[in-house]
């Protein structure tokens, strides 16, 4: 286990050449360690130890090369505890981003410290953020948001991560956690008073409170997933009858062949996923199995086809944006749509999260808007040819408009997203609340209810990082890169 009292050091800019490199030092000896390798340009400050919390000094990094007076131009940024990211003394040395220079300077800092017997060592991955967490500067949700900021690939992912870092989501969860703890104290009090005739909380009130708490938590989690701007991007699904050209469109959108297309009906047996970026927004594009139409006897199709329909339904469930693809070269009757399962837009005509694509525009068109079921006549229509590429630009434009242009797919900067750890804990907390509510309904004694409420409280506590073990910390912070 690493010593939390050591002073730690890391290069916090990416490896390789860049305009500027930053060496970050945090801990009780950060300032004296940095000053050993820094010469301030005249006039030198009086006494760095007694200066204000934030300061910057201009000067040169001393690489310790005998006979060399110049050194590399450098700037020192001093942030005194507790007014720093880690709440410890932090010093950043900003210098020219040359790899050999940064290496030599790092080595000199470590050597000087060794010579003095100062506990300075290189930081573990994520150790700066871990210290920020351990010193109460940020909570666990925010610490994980730092990781998400680092990993974000697009503007919208960055916005979502930054909003989580800002702490609004944590505040909501803390409120819910507070309510669970209050309920727990009430229940424990009622256990203590069970031999007397007074009960501080009725079964009805307990049930109402459990359900309200579960509702709050559900809302938090749903908000987290609604916009689905997480590492996977906004889930977008291509749906429609077999052979309409969904796989071909999928490939055309990606600009490279991924899905296998075939002229035989129903060849895509699973749904395929690929990441795509449209105007700065990450999309997770899902191509579904061709929907199997009922045969003339109204039978649903063979077993694998039923499985394919199941897969489609799951992809549809998980998606926030729907692209309905129809073959424009085929005549359509109202009956052509009978086989389509109840997609969300069936309930919401002209729904804001759907686009209608009439594909195969290069072939003679037999599609007529009159034959569309009434509920779809208001959907925006884009005519494409996956074969020639015509209309693909319009389609990506329409997708972007839906996602980023206020077109209906929820995608606000306040969108939060849960990572695997958080989802597991949220689900487990909801399960405990559900058990507790069942116990109340079955009129079991308060001990049973309290047991599950305690579990719910502990799980949410773990979510927020109030309860941590070295093992959990190790698992979370080891995903970071060194220097963060
Ligand atoms: P899916 O079952 O909806 O995924 O359909 P596919 O993408 O597998 O396409 C079915 C057939 O239609 C294949 O032979 C494709 O080459 C063809 N196809 C797809 N898009 C177009 C298009 O825009 N124009 C023409 N002419 N053929 C297309």
Short mmCIF file of C-alpha atoms in Angstrom, two decimals, residues 90-383:
data_model
loop_
_atom_site.label_atom_id
_atom_site.label_comp_id
_atom_site.label_asym_id
_atom_site.label_seq_id
_atom_site.Cartn_x
_atom_site.Cartn_y
_atom_site.Cartn_z
CA UNK A 90 0.84 21.57 -4.91
CA UNK A 91 3.53 22.95 -7.16
CA UNK A 92 3.43 22.71 -10.92
CA UNK A 93 6.52 23.28 -12.98
CA UNK A 94 5.54 24.40 -16.49
CA UNK A 95 8.37 24.15 -18.96
CA UNK A 96 9.11 23.39 -22.58
CA UNK A 97 7.56 20.10 -23.70
CA UNK A 98 10.72 18.31 -24.70
CA UNK A 99 10.80 14.67 -23.63
CA UNK A 100 14.54 14.52 -22.69
CA UNK A 101 14.25 17.83 -20.83
CA UNK A 102 11.25 16.67 -18.81
CA UNK A 103 12.93 13.37 -18.05
CA UNK A 104 16.14 15.05 -16.88
CA UNK A 105 14.21 17.50 -14.70
CA UNK A 106 12.10 14.75 -13.13
CA UNK A 107 15.21 12.70 -12.42
CA UNK A 108 16.93 15.73 -10.84
CA UNK A 109 13.94 16.45 -8.59
CA UNK A 110 13.89 12.84 -7.37
CA UNK A 111 17.67 12.70 -6.92
CA UNK A 112 17.78 15.95 -4.92
CA UNK A 113 15.03 14.67 -2.67
CA UNK A 114 16.83 11.35 -2.15
CA UNK A 115 20.03 13.22 -1.26
CA UNK A 116 18.09 15.19 1.37
CA UNK A 117 16.18 12.23 2.73
CA UNK A 118 12.87 13.79 1.61
CA UNK A 119 10.04 11.35 0.88
CA UNK A 120 9.39 12.30 -2.75
CA UNK A 121 8.31 9.57 -5.16
CA UNK A 122 6.58 9.21 -8.51
CA UNK A 123 2.79 9.14 -8.26
CA UNK A 124 0.66 6.08 -8.85
CA UNK A 125 -1.98 6.34 -11.61
CA UNK A 126 -4.81 8.60 -10.44
CA UNK A 127 -3.07 9.36 -7.15
CA UNK A 128 -3.64 13.12 -7.33
CA UNK A 129 -7.38 12.55 -7.79
CA UNK A 130 -7.34 9.87 -5.08
CA UNK A 131 -5.81 12.38 -2.66
CA UNK A 132 -8.42 14.96 -3.69
CA UNK A 133 -11.04 12.35 -2.80
CA UNK A 134 -9.41 11.19 0.45
CA UNK A 135 -8.94 14.79 1.58
CA UNK A 136 -12.62 15.53 0.95
CA UNK A 137 -12.05 17.89 -1.96
CA UNK A 138 -14.32 15.86 -4.28
CA UNK A 139 -16.65 12.90 -3.78
CA UNK A 140 -16.47 9.56 -5.51
CA UNK A 141 -18.95 10.48 -8.24
CA UNK A 142 -16.84 13.53 -9.04
CA UNK A 143 -13.62 11.49 -8.94
CA UNK A 144 -15.12 9.13 -11.49
CA UNK A 145 -16.24 12.12 -13.55
CA UNK A 146 -12.59 13.21 -13.72
CA UNK A 147 -11.84 9.89 -15.37
CA UNK A 148 -14.76 10.41 -17.73
CA UNK A 149 -13.51 13.89 -18.64
CA UNK A 150 -10.10 12.42 -19.45
CA UNK A 151 -11.65 9.70 -21.58
CA UNK A 152 -14.30 11.80 -23.31
CA UNK A 153 -14.00 11.75 -27.07
CA UNK A 154 -16.55 14.33 -28.09
CA UNK A 155 -17.90 17.68 -26.96
CA UNK A 156 -21.14 16.22 -25.66
CA UNK A 157 -19.38 13.50 -23.68
CA UNK A 158 -17.14 16.16 -22.22
CA UNK A 159 -20.15 18.34 -21.34
CA UNK A 160 -21.87 15.43 -19.61
CA UNK A 161 -18.71 14.51 -17.69
CA UNK A 162 -18.05 18.12 -16.73
CA UNK A 163 -21.57 18.46 -15.40
CA UNK A 164 -21.06 15.37 -13.24
CA UNK A 165 -17.78 16.81 -12.05
CA UNK A 166 -19.58 19.99 -11.08
CA UNK A 167 -21.45 17.94 -8.50
CA UNK A 168 -25.19 18.36 -9.20
CA UNK A 169 -25.71 14.63 -9.57
CA UNK A 170 -23.88 13.93 -6.30
CA UNK A 171 -26.05 16.49 -4.54
CA UNK A 172 -29.23 14.72 -5.73
CA UNK A 173 -27.89 11.38 -4.60
CA UNK A 174 -26.76 12.77 -1.26
CA UNK A 175 -30.28 14.06 -0.69
CA UNK A 176 -31.68 10.60 -1.40
CA UNK A 177 -29.06 9.05 0.86
CA UNK A 178 -30.07 11.49 3.61
CA UNK A 179 -33.70 10.41 3.26
CA UNK A 180 -32.74 6.73 3.52
CA UNK A 181 -30.68 7.41 6.65
CA UNK A 182 -33.56 9.38 8.22
CA UNK A 183 -35.95 6.54 7.50
CA UNK A 184 -33.50 4.09 8.99
CA UNK A 185 -33.26 6.07 12.24
CA UNK A 186 -37.07 6.15 12.44
CA UNK A 187 -37.26 2.41 11.93
CA UNK A 188 -34.55 1.76 14.48
CA UNK A 189 -36.34 3.99 16.95
CA UNK A 190 -39.55 2.05 16.39
CA UNK A 191 -37.64 -1.19 17.11
CA UNK A 192 -36.31 0.36 20.35
CA UNK A 193 -39.81 1.43 21.37
CA UNK A 194 -41.50 -1.76 20.24
CA UNK A 195 -42.28 -2.84 23.82
CA UNK A 196 -44.16 0.39 24.38
CA UNK A 197 -47.36 1.33 22.75
CA UNK A 198 -46.02 4.19 20.69
CA UNK A 199 -44.69 3.78 17.17
CA UNK A 200 -42.80 6.74 15.74
CA UNK A 201 -43.69 5.72 12.19
CA UNK A 202 -46.69 3.88 10.76
CA UNK A 203 -46.43 1.12 8.17
CA UNK A 204 -48.28 3.32 5.71
CA UNK A 205 -45.84 6.21 6.15
CA UNK A 206 -42.87 3.86 5.90
CA UNK A 207 -44.19 2.44 2.65
CA UNK A 208 -44.89 5.87 1.21
CA UNK A 209 -41.38 7.03 2.13
CA UNK A 210 -39.70 3.92 0.67
CA UNK A 211 -41.61 4.38 -2.55
CA UNK A 212 -40.79 8.07 -2.72
CA UNK A 213 -37.10 7.32 -2.18
CA UNK A 214 -37.13 4.58 -4.83
CA UNK A 215 -38.89 7.01 -7.19
CA UNK A 216 -36.19 9.63 -6.61
CA UNK A 217 -33.43 7.15 -7.22
CA UNK A 218 -35.15 5.83 -10.35
CA UNK A 219 -35.41 9.37 -11.65
CA UNK A 220 -31.72 10.03 -10.99
CA UNK A 221 -30.72 6.82 -12.76
CA UNK A 222 -33.13 7.41 -15.63
CA UNK A 223 -31.85 10.93 -16.18
CA UNK A 224 -28.44 9.37 -16.22
CA UNK A 225 -29.38 7.12 -19.08
CA UNK A 226 -32.02 9.04 -20.95
CA UNK A 227 -29.75 11.05 -23.17
CA UNK A 228 -27.51 8.01 -23.18
CA UNK A 229 -24.49 10.18 -23.71
CA UNK A 230 -22.10 7.89 -22.01
CA UNK A 231 -19.10 6.07 -23.23
CA UNK A 232 -21.29 4.27 -25.73
CA UNK A 233 -22.79 7.44 -27.23
CA UNK A 234 -26.44 8.18 -28.06
CA UNK A 235 -27.94 4.80 -28.90
CA UNK A 236 -29.44 5.02 -32.36
CA UNK A 237 -31.19 2.13 -33.97
CA UNK A 238 -31.99 1.33 -37.61
CA UNK A 239 -35.26 -0.56 -37.89
CA UNK A 240 -37.55 -1.62 -40.69
CA UNK A 241 -38.66 -4.56 -42.80
CA UNK A 242 -36.07 -7.03 -44.11
CA UNK A 243 -34.21 -6.00 -47.23
CA UNK A 244 -35.06 -2.32 -46.87
CA UNK A 245 -31.32 -1.63 -46.80
CA UNK A 246 -30.67 -1.12 -43.08
CA UNK A 247 -27.29 -2.85 -43.11
CA UNK A 248 -26.29 -1.03 -46.27
CA UNK A 249 -27.24 2.30 -44.67
CA UNK A 250 -25.39 1.34 -41.53
CA UNK A 251 -22.27 0.81 -43.63
CA UNK A 252 -22.85 3.99 -45.61
CA UNK A 253 -23.15 5.99 -42.39
CA UNK A 254 -19.97 4.50 -41.04
CA UNK A 255 -18.22 4.96 -44.34
CA UNK A 256 -16.84 1.45 -44.14
CA UNK A 257 -18.32 -2.03 -44.42
CA UNK A 258 -19.22 -3.51 -41.05
CA UNK A 259 -22.59 -5.21 -41.32
CA UNK A 260 -22.96 -8.07 -43.76
CA UNK A 261 -25.60 -7.29 -46.36
CA UNK A 262 -27.38 -9.77 -48.55
CA UNK A 263 -30.10 -9.70 -51.18
CA UNK A 264 -31.81 -12.57 -49.35
CA UNK A 265 -34.40 -11.50 -46.79
CA UNK A 266 -33.55 -11.57 -43.11
CA UNK A 267 -29.79 -12.06 -43.26
CA UNK A 268 -28.78 -9.87 -40.36
CA UNK A 269 -29.31 -12.22 -37.48
CA UNK A 270 -28.11 -10.15 -34.60
CA UNK A 271 -27.74 -6.51 -34.01
CA UNK A 272 -24.43 -4.99 -34.77
CA UNK A 273 -23.08 -1.92 -33.09
CA UNK A 274 -20.56 0.67 -34.16
CA UNK A 275 -19.47 4.07 -32.89
CA UNK A 276 -19.98 7.05 -35.08
CA UNK A 277 -19.44 10.74 -34.51
CA UNK A 278 -21.88 13.24 -35.93
CA UNK A 279 -21.16 16.92 -35.40
CA UNK A 280 -19.30 16.33 -32.16
CA UNK A 281 -21.80 13.84 -30.73
CA UNK A 282 -20.97 10.19 -30.30
CA UNK A 283 -23.60 7.81 -31.59
CA UNK A 284 -23.77 4.14 -30.89
CA UNK A 285 -25.39 2.92 -34.08
CA UNK A 286 -27.27 -0.36 -33.85
CA UNK A 287 -28.28 -2.33 -36.91
CA UNK A 288 -31.05 -4.74 -36.06
CA UNK A 289 -31.97 -8.06 -37.44
CA UNK A 290 -34.29 -7.65 -40.42
CA UNK A 291 -37.77 -7.76 -39.04
CA UNK A 292 -39.48 -10.86 -40.19
CA UNK A 293 -42.84 -10.45 -41.74
CA UNK A 294 -45.64 -12.83 -41.03
CA UNK A 295 -46.28 -15.39 -43.76
CA UNK A 296 -49.58 -15.55 -45.59
CA UNK A 297 -51.03 -17.70 -42.83
CA UNK A 298 -50.12 -15.08 -40.30
CA UNK A 299 -47.44 -17.26 -38.68
CA UNK A 300 -44.59 -15.40 -37.08
CA UNK A 301 -41.59 -17.16 -38.58
CA UNK A 302 -39.04 -19.74 -37.51
CA UNK A 303 -37.31 -19.91 -34.13
CA UNK A 304 -34.14 -17.99 -35.09
CA UNK A 305 -36.34 -15.31 -36.61
CA UNK A 306 -38.25 -15.00 -33.37
CA UNK A 307 -34.92 -14.65 -31.63
CA UNK A 308 -33.98 -11.95 -34.12
CA UNK A 309 -37.18 -10.09 -33.32
CA UNK A 310 -36.33 -10.36 -29.63
CA UNK A 311 -32.91 -8.88 -30.30
CA UNK A 312 -34.53 -6.05 -32.25
CA UNK A 313 -36.92 -5.35 -29.42
CA UNK A 314 -33.99 -5.20 -26.99
CA UNK A 315 -32.04 -2.85 -29.24
CA UNK A 316 -35.13 -0.67 -29.58
CA UNK A 317 -35.62 -0.64 -25.81
CA UNK A 318 -32.06 0.51 -25.28
CA UNK A 319 -32.18 3.25 -27.90
CA UNK A 320 -32.90 6.97 -27.77
CA UNK A 321 -33.09 7.70 -31.49
CA UNK A 322 -34.93 5.60 -34.11
CA UNK A 323 -34.34 5.54 -37.82
CA UNK A 324 -37.16 3.71 -39.58
CA UNK A 325 -35.93 2.46 -42.96
CA UNK A 326 -38.33 1.55 -45.79
CA UNK A 327 -37.63 0.35 -49.33
CA UNK A 328 -38.83 3.08 -51.71
CA UNK A 329 -38.78 0.74 -54.71
CA UNK A 330 -41.49 -1.44 -53.25
CA UNK A 331 -45.16 -0.66 -53.20
CA UNK A 332 -46.54 -0.41 -49.72
CA UNK A 333 -49.89 -1.02 -48.31
CA UNK A 334 -51.04 -0.34 -44.77
CA UNK A 335 -50.57 -4.10 -44.24
CA UNK A 336 -46.85 -3.88 -45.02
CA UNK A 337 -46.41 -2.38 -41.59
CA UNK A 338 -48.39 -4.96 -39.67
CA UNK A 339 -45.31 -6.96 -38.81
CA UNK A 340 -43.49 -4.06 -37.20
CA UNK A 341 -43.61 -4.47 -33.44
CA UNK A 342 -44.89 -1.75 -31.19
CA UNK A 343 -41.99 0.66 -31.36
CA UNK A 344 -42.09 3.68 -29.12
CA UNK A 345 -43.16 5.98 -31.95
CA UNK A 346 -46.28 3.89 -32.44
CA UNK A 347 -47.52 5.50 -29.31
CA UNK A 348 -46.13 8.89 -30.16
CA UNK A 349 -46.99 9.88 -33.72
CA UNK A 350 -44.51 12.29 -35.22
CA UNK A 351 -42.36 11.58 -32.22
CA UNK A 352 -39.37 13.79 -31.84
CA UNK A 353 -36.89 10.95 -31.63
CA UNK A 354 -37.70 9.26 -34.96
CA UNK A 355 -36.61 9.76 -38.54
CA UNK A 356 -38.13 8.04 -41.57
CA UNK A 357 -35.74 7.01 -44.31
CA UNK A 358 -37.00 5.97 -47.75
CA UNK A 359 -34.07 4.05 -49.15
CA UNK A 360 -33.21 2.79 -52.66
CA UNK A 361 -33.90 6.22 -54.14
CA UNK A 362 -31.79 5.18 -57.13
CA UNK A 363 -34.49 2.68 -58.21
CA UNK A 364 -37.89 3.57 -59.69
CA UNK A 365 -39.95 4.74 -56.74
CA UNK A 366 -43.16 2.99 -55.83
CA UNK A 367 -43.39 4.45 -52.36
CA UNK A 368 -46.22 6.82 -51.73
CA UNK A 369 -46.69 8.81 -48.57
CA UNK A 370 -50.42 8.05 -48.83
CA UNK A 371 -49.70 4.43 -47.99
CA UNK A 372 -47.90 5.27 -44.77
CA UNK A 373 -49.83 4.56 -41.61
CA UNK A 374 -51.29 7.88 -40.51
CA UNK A 375 -49.21 7.95 -37.35
CA UNK A 376 -46.00 8.12 -39.38
CA UNK A 377 -47.02 10.74 -41.88
CA UNK A 378 -45.60 13.55 -39.75
CA UNK A 379 -42.16 12.04 -39.35
CA UNK A 380 -39.34 13.87 -41.12
CA UNK A 381 -38.57 11.94 -44.33
CA UNK A 382 -35.11 11.58 -45.81
CA UNK A 383 -34.64 9.93 -49.22
#
